[in-house]
Structure formats: structure tokens, C-alpha cells
PDB file of C-alpha atoms in Angstrom:
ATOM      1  CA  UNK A   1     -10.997 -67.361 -21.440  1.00 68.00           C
ATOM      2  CA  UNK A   2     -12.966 -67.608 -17.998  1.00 84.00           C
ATOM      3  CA  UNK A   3     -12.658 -71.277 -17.540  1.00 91.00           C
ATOM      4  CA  UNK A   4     -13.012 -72.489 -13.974  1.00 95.00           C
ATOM      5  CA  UNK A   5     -12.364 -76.135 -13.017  1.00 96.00           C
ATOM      6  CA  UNK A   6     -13.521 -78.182 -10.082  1.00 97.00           C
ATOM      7  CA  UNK A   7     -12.166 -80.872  -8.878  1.00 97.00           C
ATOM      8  CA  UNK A   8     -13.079 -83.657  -8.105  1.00 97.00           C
ATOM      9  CA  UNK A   9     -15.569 -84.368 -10.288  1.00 96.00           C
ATOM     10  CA  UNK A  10     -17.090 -87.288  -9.154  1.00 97.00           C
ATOM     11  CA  UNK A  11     -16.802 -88.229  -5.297  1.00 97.00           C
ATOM     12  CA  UNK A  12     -18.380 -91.277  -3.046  1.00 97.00           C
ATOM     13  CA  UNK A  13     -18.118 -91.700   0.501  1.00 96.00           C
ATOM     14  CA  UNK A  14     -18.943 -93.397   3.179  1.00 96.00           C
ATOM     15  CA  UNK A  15     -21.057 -91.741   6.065  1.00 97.00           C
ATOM     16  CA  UNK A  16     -19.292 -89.686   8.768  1.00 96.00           C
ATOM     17  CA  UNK A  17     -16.179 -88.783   6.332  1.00 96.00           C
ATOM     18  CA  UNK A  18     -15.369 -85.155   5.025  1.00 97.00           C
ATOM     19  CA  UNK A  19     -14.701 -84.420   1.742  1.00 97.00           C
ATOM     20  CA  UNK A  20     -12.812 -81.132   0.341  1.00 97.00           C
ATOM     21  CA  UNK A  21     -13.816 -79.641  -3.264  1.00 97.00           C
ATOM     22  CA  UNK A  22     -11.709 -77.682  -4.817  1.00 97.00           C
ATOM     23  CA  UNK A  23     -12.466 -74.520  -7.170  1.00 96.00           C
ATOM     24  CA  UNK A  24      -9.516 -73.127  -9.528  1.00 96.00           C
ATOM     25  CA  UNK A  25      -9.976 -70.193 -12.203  1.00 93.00           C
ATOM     26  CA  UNK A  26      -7.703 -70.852 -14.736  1.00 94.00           C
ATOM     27  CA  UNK A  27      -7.204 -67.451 -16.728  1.00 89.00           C
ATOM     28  CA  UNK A  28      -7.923 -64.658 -14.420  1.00 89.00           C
ATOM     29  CA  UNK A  29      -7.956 -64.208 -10.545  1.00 88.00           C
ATOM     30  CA  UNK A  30     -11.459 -64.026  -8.737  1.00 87.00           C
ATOM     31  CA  UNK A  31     -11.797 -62.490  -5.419  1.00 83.00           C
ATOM     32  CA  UNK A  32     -14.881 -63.324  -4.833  1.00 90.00           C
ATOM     33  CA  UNK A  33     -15.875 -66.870  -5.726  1.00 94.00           C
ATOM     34  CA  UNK A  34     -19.334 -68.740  -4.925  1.00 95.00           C
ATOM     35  CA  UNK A  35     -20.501 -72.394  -4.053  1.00 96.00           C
ATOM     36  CA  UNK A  36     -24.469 -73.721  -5.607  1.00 96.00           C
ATOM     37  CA  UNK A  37     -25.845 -76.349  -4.249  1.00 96.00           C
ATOM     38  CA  UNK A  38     -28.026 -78.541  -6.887  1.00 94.00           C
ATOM     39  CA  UNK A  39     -30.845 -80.863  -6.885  1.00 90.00           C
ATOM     40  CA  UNK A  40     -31.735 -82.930  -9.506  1.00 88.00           C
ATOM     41  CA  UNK A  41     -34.228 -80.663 -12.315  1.00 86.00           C
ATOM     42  CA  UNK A  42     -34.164 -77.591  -9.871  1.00 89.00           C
ATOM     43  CA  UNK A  43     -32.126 -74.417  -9.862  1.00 90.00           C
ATOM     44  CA  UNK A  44     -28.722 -73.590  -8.594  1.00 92.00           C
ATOM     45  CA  UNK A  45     -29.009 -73.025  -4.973  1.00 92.00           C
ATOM     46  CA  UNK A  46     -26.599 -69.993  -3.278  1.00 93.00           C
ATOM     47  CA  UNK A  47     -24.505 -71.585  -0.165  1.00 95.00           C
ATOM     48  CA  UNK A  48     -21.990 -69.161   0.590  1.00 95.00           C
ATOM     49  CA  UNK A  49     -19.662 -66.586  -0.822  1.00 93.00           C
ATOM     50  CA  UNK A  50     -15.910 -66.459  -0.615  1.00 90.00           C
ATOM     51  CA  UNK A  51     -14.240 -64.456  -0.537  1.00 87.00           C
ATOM     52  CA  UNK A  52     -10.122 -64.213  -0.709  1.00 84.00           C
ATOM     53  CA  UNK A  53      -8.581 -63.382   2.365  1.00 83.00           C
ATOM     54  CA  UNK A  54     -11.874 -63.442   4.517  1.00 85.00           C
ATOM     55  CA  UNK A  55     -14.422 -65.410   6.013  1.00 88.00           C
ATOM     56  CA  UNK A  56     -17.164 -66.270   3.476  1.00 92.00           C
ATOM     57  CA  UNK A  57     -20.682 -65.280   4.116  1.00 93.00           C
ATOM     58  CA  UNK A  58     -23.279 -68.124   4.556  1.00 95.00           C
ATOM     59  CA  UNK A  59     -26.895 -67.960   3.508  1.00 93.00           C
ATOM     60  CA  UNK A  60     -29.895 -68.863   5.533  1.00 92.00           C
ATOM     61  CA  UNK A  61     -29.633 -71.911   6.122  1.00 93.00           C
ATOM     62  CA  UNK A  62     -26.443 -73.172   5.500  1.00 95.00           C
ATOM     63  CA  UNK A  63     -24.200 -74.732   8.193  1.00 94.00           C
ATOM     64  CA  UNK A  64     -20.395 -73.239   8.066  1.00 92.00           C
ATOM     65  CA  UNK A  65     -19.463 -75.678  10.452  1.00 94.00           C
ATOM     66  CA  UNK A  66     -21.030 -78.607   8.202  1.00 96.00           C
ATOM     67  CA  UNK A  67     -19.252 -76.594   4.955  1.00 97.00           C
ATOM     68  CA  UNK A  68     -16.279 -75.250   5.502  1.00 96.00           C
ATOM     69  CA  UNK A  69     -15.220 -73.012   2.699  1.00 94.00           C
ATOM     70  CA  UNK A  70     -11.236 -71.564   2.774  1.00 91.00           C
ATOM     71  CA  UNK A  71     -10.640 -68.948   0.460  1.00 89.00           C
ATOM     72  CA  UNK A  72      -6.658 -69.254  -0.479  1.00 83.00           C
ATOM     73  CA  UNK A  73      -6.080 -66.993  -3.061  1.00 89.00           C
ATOM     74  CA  UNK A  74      -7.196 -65.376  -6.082  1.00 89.00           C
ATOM     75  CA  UNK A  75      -7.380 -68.576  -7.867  1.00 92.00           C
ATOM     76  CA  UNK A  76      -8.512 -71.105  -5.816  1.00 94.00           C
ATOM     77  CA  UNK A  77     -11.305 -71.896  -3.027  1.00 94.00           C
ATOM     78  CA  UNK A  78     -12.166 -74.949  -1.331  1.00 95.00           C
ATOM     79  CA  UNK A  79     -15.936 -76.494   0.203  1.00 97.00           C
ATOM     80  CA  UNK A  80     -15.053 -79.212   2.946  1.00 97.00           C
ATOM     81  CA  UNK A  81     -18.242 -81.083   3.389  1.00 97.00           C
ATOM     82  CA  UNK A  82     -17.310 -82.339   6.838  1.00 96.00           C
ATOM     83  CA  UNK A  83     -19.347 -85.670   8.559  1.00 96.00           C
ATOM     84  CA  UNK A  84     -21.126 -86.185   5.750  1.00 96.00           C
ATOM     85  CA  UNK A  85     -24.407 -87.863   5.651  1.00 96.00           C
ATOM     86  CA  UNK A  86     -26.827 -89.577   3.058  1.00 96.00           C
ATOM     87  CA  UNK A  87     -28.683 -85.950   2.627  1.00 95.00           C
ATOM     88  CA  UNK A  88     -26.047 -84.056   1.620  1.00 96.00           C
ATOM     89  CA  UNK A  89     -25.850 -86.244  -1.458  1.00 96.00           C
ATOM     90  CA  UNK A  90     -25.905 -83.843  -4.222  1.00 95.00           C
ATOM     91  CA  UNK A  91     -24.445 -81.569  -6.846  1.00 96.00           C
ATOM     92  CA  UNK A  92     -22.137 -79.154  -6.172  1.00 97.00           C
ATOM     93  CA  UNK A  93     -21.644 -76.101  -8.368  1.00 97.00           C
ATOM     94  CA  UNK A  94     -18.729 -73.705  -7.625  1.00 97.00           C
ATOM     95  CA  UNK A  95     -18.145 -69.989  -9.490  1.00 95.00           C
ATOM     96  CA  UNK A  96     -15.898 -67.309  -9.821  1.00 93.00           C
ATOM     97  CA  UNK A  97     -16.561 -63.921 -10.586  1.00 89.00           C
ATOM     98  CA  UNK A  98     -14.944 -62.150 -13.291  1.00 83.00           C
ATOM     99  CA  UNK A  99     -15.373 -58.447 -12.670  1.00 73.00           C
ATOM    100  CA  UNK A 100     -15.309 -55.277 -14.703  1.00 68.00           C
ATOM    101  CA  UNK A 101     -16.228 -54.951 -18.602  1.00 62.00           C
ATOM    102  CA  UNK A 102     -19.565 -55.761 -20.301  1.00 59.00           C
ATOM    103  CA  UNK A 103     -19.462 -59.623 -18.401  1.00 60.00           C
ATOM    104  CA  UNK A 104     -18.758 -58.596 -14.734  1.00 68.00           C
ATOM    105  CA  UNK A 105     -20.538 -61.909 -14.348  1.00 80.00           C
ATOM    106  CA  UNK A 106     -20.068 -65.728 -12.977  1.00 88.00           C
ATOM    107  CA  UNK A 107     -18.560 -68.508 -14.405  1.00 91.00           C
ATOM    108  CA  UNK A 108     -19.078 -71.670 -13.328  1.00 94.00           C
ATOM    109  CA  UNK A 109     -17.263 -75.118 -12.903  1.00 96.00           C
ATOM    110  CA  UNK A 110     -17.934 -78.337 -14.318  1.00 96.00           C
ATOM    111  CA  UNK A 111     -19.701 -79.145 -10.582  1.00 96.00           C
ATOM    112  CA  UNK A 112     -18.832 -82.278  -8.189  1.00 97.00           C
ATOM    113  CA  UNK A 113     -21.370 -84.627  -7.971  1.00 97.00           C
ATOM    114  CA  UNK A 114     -20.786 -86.144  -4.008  1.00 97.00           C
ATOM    115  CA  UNK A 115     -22.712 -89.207  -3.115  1.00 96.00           C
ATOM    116  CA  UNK A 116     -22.924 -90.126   0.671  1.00 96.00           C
ATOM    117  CA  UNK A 117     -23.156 -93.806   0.920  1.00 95.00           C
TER     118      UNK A 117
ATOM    119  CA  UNK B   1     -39.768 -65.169  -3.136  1.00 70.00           C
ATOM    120  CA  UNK B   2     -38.694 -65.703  -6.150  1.00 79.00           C
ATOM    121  CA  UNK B   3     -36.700 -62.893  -7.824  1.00 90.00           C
ATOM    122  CA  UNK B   4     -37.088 -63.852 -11.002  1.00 95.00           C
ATOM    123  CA  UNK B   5     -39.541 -65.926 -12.731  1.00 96.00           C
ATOM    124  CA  UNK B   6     -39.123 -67.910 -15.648  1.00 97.00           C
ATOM    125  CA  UNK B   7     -41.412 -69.867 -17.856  1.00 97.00           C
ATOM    126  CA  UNK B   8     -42.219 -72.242 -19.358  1.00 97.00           C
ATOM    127  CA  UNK B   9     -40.470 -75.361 -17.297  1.00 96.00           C
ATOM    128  CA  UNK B  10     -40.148 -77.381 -20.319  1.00 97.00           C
ATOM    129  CA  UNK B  11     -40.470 -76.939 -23.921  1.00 97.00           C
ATOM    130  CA  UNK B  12     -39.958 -79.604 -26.788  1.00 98.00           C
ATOM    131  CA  UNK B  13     -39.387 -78.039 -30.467  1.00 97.00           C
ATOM    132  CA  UNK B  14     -38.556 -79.683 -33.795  1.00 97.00           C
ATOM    133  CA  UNK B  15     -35.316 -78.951 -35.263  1.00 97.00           C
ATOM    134  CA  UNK B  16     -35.315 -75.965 -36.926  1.00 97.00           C
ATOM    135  CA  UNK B  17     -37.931 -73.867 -35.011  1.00 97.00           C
ATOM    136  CA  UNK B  18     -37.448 -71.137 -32.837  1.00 97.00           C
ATOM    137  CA  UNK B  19     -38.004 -71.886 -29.056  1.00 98.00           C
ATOM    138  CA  UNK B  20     -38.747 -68.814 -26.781  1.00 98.00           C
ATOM    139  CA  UNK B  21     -37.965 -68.380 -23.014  1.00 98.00           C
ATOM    140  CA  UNK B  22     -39.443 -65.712 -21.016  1.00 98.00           C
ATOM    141  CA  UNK B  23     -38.076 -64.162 -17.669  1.00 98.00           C
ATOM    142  CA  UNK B  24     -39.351 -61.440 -15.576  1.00 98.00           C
ATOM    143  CA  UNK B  25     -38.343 -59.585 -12.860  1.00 97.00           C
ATOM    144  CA  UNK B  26     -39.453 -57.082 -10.222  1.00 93.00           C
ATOM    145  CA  UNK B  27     -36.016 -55.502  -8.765  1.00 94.00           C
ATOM    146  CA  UNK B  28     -35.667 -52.023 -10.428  1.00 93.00           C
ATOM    147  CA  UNK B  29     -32.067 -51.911  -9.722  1.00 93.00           C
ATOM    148  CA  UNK B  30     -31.133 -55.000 -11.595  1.00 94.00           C
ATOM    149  CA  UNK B  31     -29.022 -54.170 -14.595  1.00 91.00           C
ATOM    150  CA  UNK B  32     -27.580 -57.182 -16.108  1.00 92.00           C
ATOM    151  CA  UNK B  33     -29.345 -60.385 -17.613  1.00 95.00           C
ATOM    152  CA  UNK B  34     -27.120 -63.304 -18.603  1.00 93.00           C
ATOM    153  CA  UNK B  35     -28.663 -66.844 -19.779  1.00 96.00           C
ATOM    154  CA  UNK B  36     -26.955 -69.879 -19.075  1.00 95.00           C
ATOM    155  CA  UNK B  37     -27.000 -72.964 -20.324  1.00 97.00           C
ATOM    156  CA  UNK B  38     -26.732 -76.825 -18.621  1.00 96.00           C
ATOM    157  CA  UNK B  39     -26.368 -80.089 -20.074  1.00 96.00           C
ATOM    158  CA  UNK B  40     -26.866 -82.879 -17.738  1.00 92.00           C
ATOM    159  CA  UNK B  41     -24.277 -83.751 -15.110  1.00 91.00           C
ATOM    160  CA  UNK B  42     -21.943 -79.977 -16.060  1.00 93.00           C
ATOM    161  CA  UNK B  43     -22.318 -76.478 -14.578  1.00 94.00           C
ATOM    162  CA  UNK B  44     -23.987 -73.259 -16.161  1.00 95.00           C
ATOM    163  CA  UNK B  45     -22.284 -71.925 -19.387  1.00 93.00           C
ATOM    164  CA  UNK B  46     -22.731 -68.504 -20.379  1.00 91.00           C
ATOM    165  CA  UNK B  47     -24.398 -68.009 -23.241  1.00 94.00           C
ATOM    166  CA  UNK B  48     -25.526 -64.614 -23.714  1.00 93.00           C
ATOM    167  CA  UNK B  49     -26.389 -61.493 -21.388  1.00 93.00           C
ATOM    168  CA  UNK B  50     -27.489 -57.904 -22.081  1.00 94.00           C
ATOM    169  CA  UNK B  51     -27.913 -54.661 -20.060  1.00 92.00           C
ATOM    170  CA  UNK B  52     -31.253 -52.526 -20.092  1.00 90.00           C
ATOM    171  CA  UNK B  53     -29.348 -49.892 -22.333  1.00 90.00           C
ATOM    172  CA  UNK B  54     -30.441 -52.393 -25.448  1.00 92.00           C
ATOM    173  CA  UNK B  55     -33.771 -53.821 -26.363  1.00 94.00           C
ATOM    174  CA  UNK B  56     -32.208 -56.921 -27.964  1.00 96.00           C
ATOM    175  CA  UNK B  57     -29.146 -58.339 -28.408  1.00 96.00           C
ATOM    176  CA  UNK B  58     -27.577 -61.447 -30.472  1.00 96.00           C
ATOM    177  CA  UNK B  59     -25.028 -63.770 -30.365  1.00 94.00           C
ATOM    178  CA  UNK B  60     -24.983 -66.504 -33.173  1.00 96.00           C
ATOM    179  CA  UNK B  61     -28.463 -68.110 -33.298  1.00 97.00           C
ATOM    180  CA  UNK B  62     -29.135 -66.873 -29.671  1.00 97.00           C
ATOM    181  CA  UNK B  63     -30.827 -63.898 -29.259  1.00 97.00           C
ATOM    182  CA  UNK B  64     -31.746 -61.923 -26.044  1.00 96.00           C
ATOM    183  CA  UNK B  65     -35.044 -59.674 -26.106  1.00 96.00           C
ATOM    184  CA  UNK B  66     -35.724 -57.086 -23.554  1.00 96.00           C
ATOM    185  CA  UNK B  67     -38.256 -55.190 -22.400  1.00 95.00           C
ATOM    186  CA  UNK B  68     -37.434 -52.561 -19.200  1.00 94.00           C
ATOM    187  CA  UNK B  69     -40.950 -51.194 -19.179  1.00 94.00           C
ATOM    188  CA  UNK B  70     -42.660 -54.589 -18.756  1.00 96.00           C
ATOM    189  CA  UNK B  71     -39.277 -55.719 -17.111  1.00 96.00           C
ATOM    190  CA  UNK B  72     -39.318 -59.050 -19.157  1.00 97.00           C
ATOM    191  CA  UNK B  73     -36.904 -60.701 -20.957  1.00 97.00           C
ATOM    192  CA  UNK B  74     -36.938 -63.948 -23.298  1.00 98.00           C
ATOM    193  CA  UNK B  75     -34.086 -65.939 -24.811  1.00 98.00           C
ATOM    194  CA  UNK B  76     -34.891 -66.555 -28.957  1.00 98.00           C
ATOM    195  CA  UNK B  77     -32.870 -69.706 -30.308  1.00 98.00           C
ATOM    196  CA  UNK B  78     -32.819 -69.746 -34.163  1.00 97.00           C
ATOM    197  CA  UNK B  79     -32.673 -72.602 -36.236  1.00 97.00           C
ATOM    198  CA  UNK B  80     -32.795 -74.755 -33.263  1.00 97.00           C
ATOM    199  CA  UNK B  81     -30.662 -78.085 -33.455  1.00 97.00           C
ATOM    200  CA  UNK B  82     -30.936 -81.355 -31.222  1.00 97.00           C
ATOM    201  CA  UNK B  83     -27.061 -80.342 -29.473  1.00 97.00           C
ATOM    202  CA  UNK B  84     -29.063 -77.143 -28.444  1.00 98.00           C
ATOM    203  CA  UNK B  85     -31.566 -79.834 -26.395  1.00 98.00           C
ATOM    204  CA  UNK B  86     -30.408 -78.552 -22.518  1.00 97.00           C
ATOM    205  CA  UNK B  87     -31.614 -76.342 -19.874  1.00 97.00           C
ATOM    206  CA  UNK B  88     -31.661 -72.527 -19.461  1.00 98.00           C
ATOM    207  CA  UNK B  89     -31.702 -70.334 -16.694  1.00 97.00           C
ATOM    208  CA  UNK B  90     -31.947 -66.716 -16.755  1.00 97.00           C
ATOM    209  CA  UNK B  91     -30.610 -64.635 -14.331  1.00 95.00           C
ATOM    210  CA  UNK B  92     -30.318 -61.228 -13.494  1.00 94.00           C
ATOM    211  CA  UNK B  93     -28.143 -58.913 -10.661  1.00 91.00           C
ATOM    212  CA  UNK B  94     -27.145 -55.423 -10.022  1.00 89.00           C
ATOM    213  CA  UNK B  95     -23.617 -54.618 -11.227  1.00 83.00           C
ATOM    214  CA  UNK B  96     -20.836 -54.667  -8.490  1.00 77.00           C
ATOM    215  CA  UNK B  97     -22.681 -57.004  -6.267  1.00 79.00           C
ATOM    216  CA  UNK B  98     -22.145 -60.066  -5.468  1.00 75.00           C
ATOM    217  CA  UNK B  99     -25.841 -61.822  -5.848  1.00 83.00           C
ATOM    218  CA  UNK B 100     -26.862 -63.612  -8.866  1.00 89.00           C
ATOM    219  CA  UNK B 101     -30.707 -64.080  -8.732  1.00 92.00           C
ATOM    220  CA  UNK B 102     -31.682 -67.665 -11.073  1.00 94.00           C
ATOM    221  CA  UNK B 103     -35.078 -68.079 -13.078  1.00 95.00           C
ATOM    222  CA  UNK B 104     -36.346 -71.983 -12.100  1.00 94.00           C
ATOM    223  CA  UNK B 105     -34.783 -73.201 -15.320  1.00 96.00           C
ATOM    224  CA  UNK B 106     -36.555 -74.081 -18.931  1.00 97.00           C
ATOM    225  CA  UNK B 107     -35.679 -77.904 -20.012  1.00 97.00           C
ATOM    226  CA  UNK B 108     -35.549 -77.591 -23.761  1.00 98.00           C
ATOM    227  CA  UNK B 109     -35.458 -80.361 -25.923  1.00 98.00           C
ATOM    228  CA  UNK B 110     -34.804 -80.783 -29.803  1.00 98.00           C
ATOM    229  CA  UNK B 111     -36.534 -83.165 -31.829  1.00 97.00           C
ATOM    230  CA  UNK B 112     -34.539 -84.461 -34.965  1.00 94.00           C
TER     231      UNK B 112
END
């Protein structure tokens, strides 16, 4: 149980094109679902959090008008990287949370690795 | 600042031994500990978490260790194996929010 696709998983573009991302939970609804940012050997890095129904809440430093994150429904949000450029070549990480029990915790997707050409 | 610390940044083990990974935190209101683990180019899997109310807790060959007084905890793999070779993050949050507060990540590796 807990599984959370991504999709897709692999994505290059040219300069100055969006892309979308989309994040599914498979076996259980998530109201509130997150999107990592991640370089290469560092930690996950907290963009926003979605959540269903609302606007999502950016951290410091994050553009919402460069990431545009749309929160559906239980199951699925989406991360629009819009005009992208070269730097925001990178991994993308989304999770869902899976609330109440022992493991009120995040799972994660397989990520989206986006490369800005 | 970093919310929780997490050493070392890389450890390499022979097959068989027991690495260790050691967390710490300063938050007093953080409640819940999970580990993940990464292999290269997929997200964080669970692997194993634990609540202050225990001092230890194991799952298979992985085995959590905590201490709430020193507020550390370490990760215990036993009988380590080369498909174990990955990295781990702890992590660490208060229960019912959203935040989910990552260690810098421990690069393990296996030898055969």
C-alpha cells in the first residue's frame, strides 16, 4: 500500500517551454501532497505544499508563478514548470501524505528528472 | 539552520557488517523519526520510523535506536548486503503537521 507515482519520469526540453508533472497516489487519497526539489548528492529540498482544494503554500524562495502547482483532488497534483530555463534542470520529487495511524508520514514518487536544454 | 543533523556523509562497509547512522535533533516537539532510503535516479522509500515512546525499534535487519534525552537517533543495518549500498536520510516532524525536516543524507556503500 502507499504507492505514489509520478509521471513523467524522464522529461527534456527546450528553453522557454513549460512542462506539467503529475503526482497520483494510488491506494489512498492525500489531501495534502508535497513537491522536493533535488540536486545531485544533496537532500530533498521543500518547494511547496498542496493542498486539495486550495492554493498551495510556497517556501522562501520559490517562484509560484515559475511553478505552478494545481491541486485536483485527493489523488492527484500537478507542478507546471513554466518558461523553463537551463537552471531549473533538476530532480523533482513529489509526496503524499498518508495521515493517521503509527505512519502519518510521506511517501514519495519515483521523481521526474527534467533537463532544460 | 539545519533541523536535523546527520552524520557521517558517507560510509563504505564490507558485506556483512553493521553500518551505523546517527541523527540528532534540537526541536522538543518533534515526535516521529522515519528513515528513508534512495537508490540513484528514484525517490525516498520508507524504511523504518519510530516515536519517542520506544528506545529502539526493528524491522528486518533495520533497526532504529533512540535516545530522547540526548535527542539522537541512529539507523543499525544488520548483516549488511551490497543491494543495501544507497543513501539514507533521517527525518523527523511533529505529528499533524505538515513539515518533514531531512538529515543531509548518509551514502552507504556495500563491499562484496
Amino acid at each position: 500500500g502507499a504507492v505514489v507515482s509520478q509521471h513523467p519520469s524522464r522529461v527534456i526540453c527546450k528553453s522557454g517551454t513549460s512542462v506539467k508533472i503529475e503526482c497520483r497516489s494510488l491506494d489512498f487519497q492525500a489531501t495534502t501532497m508535497f513537491w522536493y526539489r533535488q540536486f545531485p548528492k544533496q537532500s530533498l529540498m521543500l518547494m511547496a505544499t498542496s493542498n486539495e482544494g486550495s492554493k498551495a503554500t510556497y517556501e522562501q524562495g520559490v517562484e509560484k508563478d515559475k511553478f505552478l502547482i494545481n491541486h485536483a483532488s485527493l489523488t492527484l497534483s500537478t507542478l507546471t514548470v513554466t518558461s523553463a530555463h537551463p537552471e531549473d534542470s533538476s530532480f523533482y520529487i513529489c509526496s503524499a501524505r498518508l495521515a493517521g495511524g503509527y505512519y502519518d508520514t510521506q511517501y514519495f514518487g519515483p521523481g521526474t528528472r527534467l533537463t532544460v536544454l | 539552520q539545519q533541523q536535523v543533523k546527520q552524520s557521517p556523509q558517507s560510509l563504505i562497509v564490507q558485506k556483512g557488517g553493521i553500518p551505523i547512522i546517527n541523527c540528532a535533533y534540537e526541536n522538543t516537539a518533534f515526535d516521529y523519526f522515519p528513515w528513508y532510503q534512495q537508490f540513484p535516479g528514484k525517490g525516498p522509500a520508507l524504511l523504518i520510523a519510530i516515536r519517542p515512546d520506544v528506545s529502539e525499534k526493528k524491522e528486518g535487519r533495520f533497526t532504529i535506536s533512540f535516545n530522547k534525552s540526548a535527542k539522537q537517533f541512529s539507523l543499525h543495518i544488520m548483516d549488511s548486503q551490497p543491494g543495501d549500498s544507497a543513501t539514507y536520510f533521517c527525518a523527523a516532524c511533529v505529528t499533524g503537521a505538515n513539515n518533514l525536516f531531512f538529515g543531509t543524507g548518509t551514502r552507504l556503500t556495500v563491499i562484496p
